[in-house]
PDB file of C-alpha atoms in Angstrom:
ATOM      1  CA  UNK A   1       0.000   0.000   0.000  1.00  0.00           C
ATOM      2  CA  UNK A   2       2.265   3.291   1.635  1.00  0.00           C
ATOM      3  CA  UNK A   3       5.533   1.660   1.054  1.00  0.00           C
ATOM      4  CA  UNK A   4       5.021  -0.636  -2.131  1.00  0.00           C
ATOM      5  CA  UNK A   5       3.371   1.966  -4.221  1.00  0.00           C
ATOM      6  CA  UNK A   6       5.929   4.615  -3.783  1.00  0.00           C
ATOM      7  CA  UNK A   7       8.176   2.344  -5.570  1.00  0.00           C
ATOM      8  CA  UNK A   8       6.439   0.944  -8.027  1.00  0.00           C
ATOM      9  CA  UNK A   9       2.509   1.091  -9.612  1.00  0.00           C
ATOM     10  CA  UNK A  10      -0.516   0.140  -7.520  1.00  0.00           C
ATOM     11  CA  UNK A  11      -0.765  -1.992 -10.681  1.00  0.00           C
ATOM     12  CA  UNK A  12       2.122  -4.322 -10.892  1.00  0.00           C
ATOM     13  CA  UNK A  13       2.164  -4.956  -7.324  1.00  0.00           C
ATOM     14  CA  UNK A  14      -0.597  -7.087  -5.729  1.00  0.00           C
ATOM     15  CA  UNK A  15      -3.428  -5.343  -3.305  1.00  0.00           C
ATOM     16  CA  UNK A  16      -2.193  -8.158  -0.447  1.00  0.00           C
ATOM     17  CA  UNK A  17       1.706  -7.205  -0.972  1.00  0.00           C
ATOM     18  CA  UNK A  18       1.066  -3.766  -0.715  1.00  0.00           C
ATOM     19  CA  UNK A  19      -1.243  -4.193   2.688  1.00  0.00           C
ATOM     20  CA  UNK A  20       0.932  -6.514   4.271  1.00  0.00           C
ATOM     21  CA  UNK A  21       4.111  -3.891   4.036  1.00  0.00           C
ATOM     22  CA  UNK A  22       1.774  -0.510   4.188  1.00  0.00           C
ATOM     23  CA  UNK A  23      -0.126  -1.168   7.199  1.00  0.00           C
ATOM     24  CA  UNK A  24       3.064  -2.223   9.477  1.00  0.00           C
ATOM     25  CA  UNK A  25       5.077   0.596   7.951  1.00  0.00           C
ATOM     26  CA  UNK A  26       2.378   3.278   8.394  1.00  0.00           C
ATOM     27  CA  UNK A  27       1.899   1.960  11.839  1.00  0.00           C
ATOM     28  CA  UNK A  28       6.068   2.323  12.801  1.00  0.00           C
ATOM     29  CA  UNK A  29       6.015   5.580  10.614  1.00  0.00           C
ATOM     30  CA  UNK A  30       3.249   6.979  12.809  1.00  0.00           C
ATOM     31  CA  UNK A  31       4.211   5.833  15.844  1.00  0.00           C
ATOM     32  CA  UNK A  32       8.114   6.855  15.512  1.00  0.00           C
ATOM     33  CA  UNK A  33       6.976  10.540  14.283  1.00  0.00           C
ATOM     34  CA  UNK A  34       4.974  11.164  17.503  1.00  0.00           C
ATOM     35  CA  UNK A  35       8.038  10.267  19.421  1.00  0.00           C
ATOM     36  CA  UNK A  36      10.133  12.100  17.529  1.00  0.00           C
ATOM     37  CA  UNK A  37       8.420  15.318  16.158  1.00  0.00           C
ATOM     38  CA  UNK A  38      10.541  15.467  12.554  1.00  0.00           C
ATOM     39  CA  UNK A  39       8.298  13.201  10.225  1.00  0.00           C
ATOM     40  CA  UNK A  40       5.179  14.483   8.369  1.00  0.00           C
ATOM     41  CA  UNK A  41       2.538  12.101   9.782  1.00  0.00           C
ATOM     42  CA  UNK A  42      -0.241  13.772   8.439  1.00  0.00           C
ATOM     43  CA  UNK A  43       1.429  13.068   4.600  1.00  0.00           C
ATOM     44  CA  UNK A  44       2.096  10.667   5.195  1.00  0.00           C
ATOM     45  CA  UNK A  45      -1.681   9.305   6.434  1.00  0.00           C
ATOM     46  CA  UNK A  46      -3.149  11.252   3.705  1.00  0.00           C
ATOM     47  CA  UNK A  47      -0.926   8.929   1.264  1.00  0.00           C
ATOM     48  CA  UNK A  48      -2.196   5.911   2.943  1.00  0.00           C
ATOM     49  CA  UNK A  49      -5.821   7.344   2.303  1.00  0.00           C
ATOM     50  CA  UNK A  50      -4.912   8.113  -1.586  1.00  0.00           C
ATOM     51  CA  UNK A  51      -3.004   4.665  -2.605  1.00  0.00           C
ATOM     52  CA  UNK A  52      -6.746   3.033  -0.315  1.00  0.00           C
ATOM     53  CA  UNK A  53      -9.193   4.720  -2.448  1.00  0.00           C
ATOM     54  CA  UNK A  54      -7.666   3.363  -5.790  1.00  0.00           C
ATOM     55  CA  UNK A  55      -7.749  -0.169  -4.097  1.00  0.00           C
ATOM     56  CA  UNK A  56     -10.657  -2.851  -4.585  1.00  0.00           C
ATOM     57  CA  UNK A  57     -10.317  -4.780  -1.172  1.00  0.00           C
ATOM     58  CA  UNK A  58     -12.913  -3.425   1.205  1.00  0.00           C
ATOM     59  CA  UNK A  59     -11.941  -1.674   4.249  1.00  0.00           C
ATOM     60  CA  UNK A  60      -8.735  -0.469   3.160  1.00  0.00           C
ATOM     61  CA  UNK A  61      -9.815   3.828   4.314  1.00  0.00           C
ATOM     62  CA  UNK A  62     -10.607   1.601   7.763  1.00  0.00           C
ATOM     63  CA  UNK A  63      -7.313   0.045   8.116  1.00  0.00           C
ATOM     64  CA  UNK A  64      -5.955   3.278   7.255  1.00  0.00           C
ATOM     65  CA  UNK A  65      -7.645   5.092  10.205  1.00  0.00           C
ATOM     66  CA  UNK A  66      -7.558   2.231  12.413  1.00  0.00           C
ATOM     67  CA  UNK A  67      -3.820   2.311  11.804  1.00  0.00           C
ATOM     68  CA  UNK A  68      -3.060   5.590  12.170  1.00  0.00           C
ATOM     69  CA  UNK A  69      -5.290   6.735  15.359  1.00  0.00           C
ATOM     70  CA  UNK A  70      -3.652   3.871  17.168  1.00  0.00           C
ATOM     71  CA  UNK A  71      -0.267   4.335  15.984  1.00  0.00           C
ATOM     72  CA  UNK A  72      -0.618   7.999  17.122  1.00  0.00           C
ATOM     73  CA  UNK A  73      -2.476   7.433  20.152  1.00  0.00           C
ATOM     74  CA  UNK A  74       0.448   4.718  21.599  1.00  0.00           C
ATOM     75  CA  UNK A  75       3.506   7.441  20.523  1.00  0.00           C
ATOM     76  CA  UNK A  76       1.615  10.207  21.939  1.00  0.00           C
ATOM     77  CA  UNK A  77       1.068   7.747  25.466  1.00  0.00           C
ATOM     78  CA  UNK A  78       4.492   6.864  25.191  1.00  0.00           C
ATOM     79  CA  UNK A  79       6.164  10.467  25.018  1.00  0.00           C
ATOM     80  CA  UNK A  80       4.411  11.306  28.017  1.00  0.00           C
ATOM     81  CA  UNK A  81       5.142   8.916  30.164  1.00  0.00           C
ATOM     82  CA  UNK A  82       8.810   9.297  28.906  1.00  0.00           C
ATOM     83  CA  UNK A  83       7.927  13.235  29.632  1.00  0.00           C
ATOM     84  CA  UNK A  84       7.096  12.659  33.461  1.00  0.00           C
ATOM     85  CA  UNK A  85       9.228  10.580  33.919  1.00  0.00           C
ATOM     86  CA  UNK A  86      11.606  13.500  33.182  1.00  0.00           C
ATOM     87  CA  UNK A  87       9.504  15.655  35.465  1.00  0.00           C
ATOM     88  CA  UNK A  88      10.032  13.999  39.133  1.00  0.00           C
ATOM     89  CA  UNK A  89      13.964  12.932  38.067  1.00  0.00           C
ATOM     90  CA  UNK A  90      16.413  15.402  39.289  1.00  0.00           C
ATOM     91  CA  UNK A  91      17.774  15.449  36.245  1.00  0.00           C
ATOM     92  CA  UNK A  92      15.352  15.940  33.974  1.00  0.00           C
ATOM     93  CA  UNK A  93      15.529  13.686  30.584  1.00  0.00           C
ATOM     94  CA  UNK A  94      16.687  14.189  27.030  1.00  0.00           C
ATOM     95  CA  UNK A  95      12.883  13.466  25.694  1.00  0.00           C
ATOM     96  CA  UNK A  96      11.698  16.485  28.703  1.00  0.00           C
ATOM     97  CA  UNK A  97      14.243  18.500  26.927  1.00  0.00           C
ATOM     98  CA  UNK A  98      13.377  17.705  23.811  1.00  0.00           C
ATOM     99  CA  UNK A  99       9.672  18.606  24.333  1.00  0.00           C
ATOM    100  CA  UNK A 100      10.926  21.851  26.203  1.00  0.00           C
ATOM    101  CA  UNK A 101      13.266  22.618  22.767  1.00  0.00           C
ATOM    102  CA  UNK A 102      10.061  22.408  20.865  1.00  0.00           C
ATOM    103  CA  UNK A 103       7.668  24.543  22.942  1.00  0.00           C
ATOM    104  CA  UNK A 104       9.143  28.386  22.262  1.00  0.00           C
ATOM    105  CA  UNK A 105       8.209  30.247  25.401  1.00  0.00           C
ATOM    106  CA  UNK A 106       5.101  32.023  23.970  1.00  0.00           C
ATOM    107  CA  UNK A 107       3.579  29.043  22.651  1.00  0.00           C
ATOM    108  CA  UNK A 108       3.874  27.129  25.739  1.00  0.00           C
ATOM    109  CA  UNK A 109       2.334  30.226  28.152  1.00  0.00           C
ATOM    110  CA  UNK A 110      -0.567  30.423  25.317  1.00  0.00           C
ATOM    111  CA  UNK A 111      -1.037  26.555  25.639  1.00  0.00           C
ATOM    112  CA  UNK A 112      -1.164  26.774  29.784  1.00  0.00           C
ATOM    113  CA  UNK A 113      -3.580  29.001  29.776  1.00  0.00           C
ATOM    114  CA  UNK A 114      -6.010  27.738  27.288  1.00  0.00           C
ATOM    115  CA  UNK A 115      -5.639  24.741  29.108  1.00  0.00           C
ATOM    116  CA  UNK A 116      -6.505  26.461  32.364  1.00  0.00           C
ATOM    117  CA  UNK A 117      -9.664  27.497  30.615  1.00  0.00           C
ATOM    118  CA  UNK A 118     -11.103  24.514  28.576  1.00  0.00           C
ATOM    119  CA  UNK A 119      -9.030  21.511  29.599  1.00  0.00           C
ATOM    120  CA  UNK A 120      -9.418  18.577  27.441  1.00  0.00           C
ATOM    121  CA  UNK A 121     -10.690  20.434  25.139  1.00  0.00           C
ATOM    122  CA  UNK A 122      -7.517  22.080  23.919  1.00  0.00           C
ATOM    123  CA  UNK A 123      -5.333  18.976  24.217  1.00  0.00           C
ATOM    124  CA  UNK A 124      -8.143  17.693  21.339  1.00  0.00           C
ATOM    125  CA  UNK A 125      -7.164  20.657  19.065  1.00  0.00           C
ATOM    126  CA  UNK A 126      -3.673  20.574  19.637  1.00  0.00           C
ATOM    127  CA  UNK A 127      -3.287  18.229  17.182  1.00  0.00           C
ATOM    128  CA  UNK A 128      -4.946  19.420  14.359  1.00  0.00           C
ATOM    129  CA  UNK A 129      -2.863  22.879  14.645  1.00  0.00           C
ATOM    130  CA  UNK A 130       0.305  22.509  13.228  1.00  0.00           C
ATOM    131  CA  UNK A 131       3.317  23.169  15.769  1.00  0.00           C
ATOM    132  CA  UNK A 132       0.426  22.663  18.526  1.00  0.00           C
ATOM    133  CA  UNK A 133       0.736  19.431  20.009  1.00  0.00           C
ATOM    134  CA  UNK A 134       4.418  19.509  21.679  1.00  0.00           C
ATOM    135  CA  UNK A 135       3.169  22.949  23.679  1.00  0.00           C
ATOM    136  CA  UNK A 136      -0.120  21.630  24.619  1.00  0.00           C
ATOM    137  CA  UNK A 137       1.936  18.021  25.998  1.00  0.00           C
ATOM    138  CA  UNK A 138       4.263  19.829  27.819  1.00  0.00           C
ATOM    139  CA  UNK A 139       1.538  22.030  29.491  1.00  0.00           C
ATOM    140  CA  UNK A 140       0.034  19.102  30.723  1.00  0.00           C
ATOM    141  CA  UNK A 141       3.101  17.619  32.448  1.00  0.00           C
ATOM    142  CA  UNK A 142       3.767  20.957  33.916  1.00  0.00           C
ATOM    143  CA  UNK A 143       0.037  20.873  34.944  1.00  0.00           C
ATOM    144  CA  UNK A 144       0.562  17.112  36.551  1.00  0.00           C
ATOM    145  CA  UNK A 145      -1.907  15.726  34.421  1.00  0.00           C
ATOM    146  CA  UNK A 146      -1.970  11.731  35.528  1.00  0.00           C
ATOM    147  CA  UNK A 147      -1.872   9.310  32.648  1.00  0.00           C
ATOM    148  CA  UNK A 148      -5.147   8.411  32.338  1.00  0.00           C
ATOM    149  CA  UNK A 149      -6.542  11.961  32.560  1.00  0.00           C
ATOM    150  CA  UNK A 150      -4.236  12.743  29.181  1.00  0.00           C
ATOM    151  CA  UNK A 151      -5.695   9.214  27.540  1.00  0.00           C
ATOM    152  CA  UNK A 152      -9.183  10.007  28.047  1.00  0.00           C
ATOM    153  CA  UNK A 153      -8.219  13.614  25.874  1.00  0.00           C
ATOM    154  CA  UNK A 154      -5.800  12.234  24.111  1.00  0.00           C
ATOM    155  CA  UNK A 155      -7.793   9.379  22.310  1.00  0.00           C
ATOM    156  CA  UNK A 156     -10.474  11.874  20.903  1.00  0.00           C
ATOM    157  CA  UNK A 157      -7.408  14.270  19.574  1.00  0.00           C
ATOM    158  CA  UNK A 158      -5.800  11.393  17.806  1.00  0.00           C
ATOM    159  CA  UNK A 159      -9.105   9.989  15.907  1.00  0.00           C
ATOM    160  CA  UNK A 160      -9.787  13.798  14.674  1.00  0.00           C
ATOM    161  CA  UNK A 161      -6.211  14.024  13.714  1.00  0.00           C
ATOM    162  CA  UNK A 162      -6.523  10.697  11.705  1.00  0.00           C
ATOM    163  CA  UNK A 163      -9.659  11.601  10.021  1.00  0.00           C
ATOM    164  CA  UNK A 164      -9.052  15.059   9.546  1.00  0.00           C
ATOM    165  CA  UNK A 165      -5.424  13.508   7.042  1.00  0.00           C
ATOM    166  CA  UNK A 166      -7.504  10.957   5.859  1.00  0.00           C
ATOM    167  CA  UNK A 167     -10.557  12.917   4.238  1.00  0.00           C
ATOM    168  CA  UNK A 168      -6.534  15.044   2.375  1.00  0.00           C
ATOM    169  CA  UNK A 169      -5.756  12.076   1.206  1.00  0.00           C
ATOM    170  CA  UNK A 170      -9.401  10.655   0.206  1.00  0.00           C
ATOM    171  CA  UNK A 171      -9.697  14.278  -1.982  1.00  0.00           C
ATOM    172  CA  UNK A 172      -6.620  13.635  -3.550  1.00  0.00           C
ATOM    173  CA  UNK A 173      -7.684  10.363  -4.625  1.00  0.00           C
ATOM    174  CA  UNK A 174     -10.828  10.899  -5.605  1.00  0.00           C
ATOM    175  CA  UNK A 175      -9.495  13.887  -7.913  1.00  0.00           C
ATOM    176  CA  UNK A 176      -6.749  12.049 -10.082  1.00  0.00           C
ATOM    177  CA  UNK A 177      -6.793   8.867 -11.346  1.00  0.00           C
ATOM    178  CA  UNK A 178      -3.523   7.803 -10.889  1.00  0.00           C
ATOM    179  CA  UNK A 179      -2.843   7.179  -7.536  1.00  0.00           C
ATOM    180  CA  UNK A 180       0.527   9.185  -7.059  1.00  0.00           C
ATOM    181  CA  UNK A 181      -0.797  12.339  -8.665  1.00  0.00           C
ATOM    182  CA  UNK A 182      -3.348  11.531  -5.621  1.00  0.00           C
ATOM    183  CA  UNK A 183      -0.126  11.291  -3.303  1.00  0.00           C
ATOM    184  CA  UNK A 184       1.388  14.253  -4.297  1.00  0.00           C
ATOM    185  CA  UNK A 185      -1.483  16.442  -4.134  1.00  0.00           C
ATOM    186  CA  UNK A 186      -2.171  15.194  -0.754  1.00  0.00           C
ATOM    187  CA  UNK A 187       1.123  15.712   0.478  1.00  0.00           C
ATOM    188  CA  UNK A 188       0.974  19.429  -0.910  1.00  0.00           C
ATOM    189  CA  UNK A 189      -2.006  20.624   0.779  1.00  0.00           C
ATOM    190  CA  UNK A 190      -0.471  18.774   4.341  1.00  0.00           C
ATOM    191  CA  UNK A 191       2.471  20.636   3.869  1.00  0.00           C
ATOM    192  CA  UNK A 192       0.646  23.901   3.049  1.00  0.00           C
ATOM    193  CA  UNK A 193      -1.781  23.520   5.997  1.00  0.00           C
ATOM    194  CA  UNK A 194       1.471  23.160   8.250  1.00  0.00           C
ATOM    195  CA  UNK A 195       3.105  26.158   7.015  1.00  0.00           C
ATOM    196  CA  UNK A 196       0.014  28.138   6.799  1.00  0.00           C
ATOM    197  CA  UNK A 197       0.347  29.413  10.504  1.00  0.00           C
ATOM    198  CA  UNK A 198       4.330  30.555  10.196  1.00  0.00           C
ATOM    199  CA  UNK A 199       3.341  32.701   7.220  1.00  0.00           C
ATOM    200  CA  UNK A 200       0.099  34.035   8.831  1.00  0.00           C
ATOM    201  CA  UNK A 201       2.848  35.020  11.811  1.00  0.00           C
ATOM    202  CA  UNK A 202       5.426  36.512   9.599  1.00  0.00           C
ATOM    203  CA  UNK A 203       2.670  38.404   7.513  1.00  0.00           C
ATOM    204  CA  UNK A 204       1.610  40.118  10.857  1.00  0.00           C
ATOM    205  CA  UNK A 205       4.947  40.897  12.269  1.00  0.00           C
ATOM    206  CA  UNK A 206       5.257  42.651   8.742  1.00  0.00           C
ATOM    207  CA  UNK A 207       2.538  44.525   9.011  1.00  0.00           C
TER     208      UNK A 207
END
């Protein structure tokens, strides 16, 4: 599917080949980028979603969101655990530091107080803003969120997230009919959407 396609066409390899690498590798993908904040998830679920729409075998948009919420969900329950962790040692923790390196001051005082005012709430739109998940994290933590409080908010943020990349990728394959003109028009708008609030910013510190 993901993996198998970007090599070669949908066409030559076989629907089952391509599922039995693309799930797995969508699932490690996914899972590694909420650990470490550097790989375009969202592209790469809304690739998932294009190569699944040109595909016969039913339930391939499901495994796709299946696949991706969960993926998400466990790397998003992993970094904070790995985040308190770093909270009650002494010496804090290269993944604490690494969330603190990604939360510039102003976003992080923005995301404590939003979450002050609506809780859970916020920690569900964090991650459909681009750049707004690592602030609203580390807010909890420095809140003391327990585990199971951030779950409960967390599972709801990662099912929008998933759908919200999905329905990218299902436009982009329902708009070309060869699936990697699908691909890259998905990945264009994810990568548009997620640069969309740095230019907003630098357009108003022009003006």
């Amino acid at each position: 599917m993901l993996a198998a396609s970007a090599v070669t066409p949908a066409s030559v390899v076989p629907e089952s080949t391509q599922q039995a690498i693309g799930y797995p590798s969508l699932f490690l993908l996914v899972l590694i980028g909420a650990l470490v904040p550097v790989i375009p998830t969202g592209a790469l679920v809304s690739s998932a979603a294009v190569v699944a729409v040109h595909q016969t075998a039913p339930f391939s948009l499901a495994m796709v969101f299946v696949t991706a919420s969960l993926a998400a969900f466990l790397g998003d329950a992993a970094l904070y655990w790995l985040g308190r962790r770093g909270m009650k040692s002494k010496n804090g923790s290269r993944w604490l530091a690494a969330l603190r390196a990604r939360a510039p001051e102003d976003r992080l005082e923005q995301a404590q107080t939003k979450l002050a005012e609506h809780g859970v709430a916020v920690l569900v739109l964090s991650r459909l803003v681009p750049a707004g998940r690592i602030p609203v994290m580390l807010a909890c933590l420095m809140a003391k969120w327990p585990m199971r409080r951030f779950w409960r908010g967390n599972l709801p943020a990662c099912l929008a997230w998933a759908v919200t990349y999905q329905l990218i990728g299902i436009l982009g394959g329902s708009l070309f009919a060869e699936p990697w003109e699908g691909v890259v028009a998905a990945i264009a708008l994810t990568v548009l959407i997620s640069a969309a609030p740095s230019v907003w910013k630098r357009v108003r510190s022009d003006r």
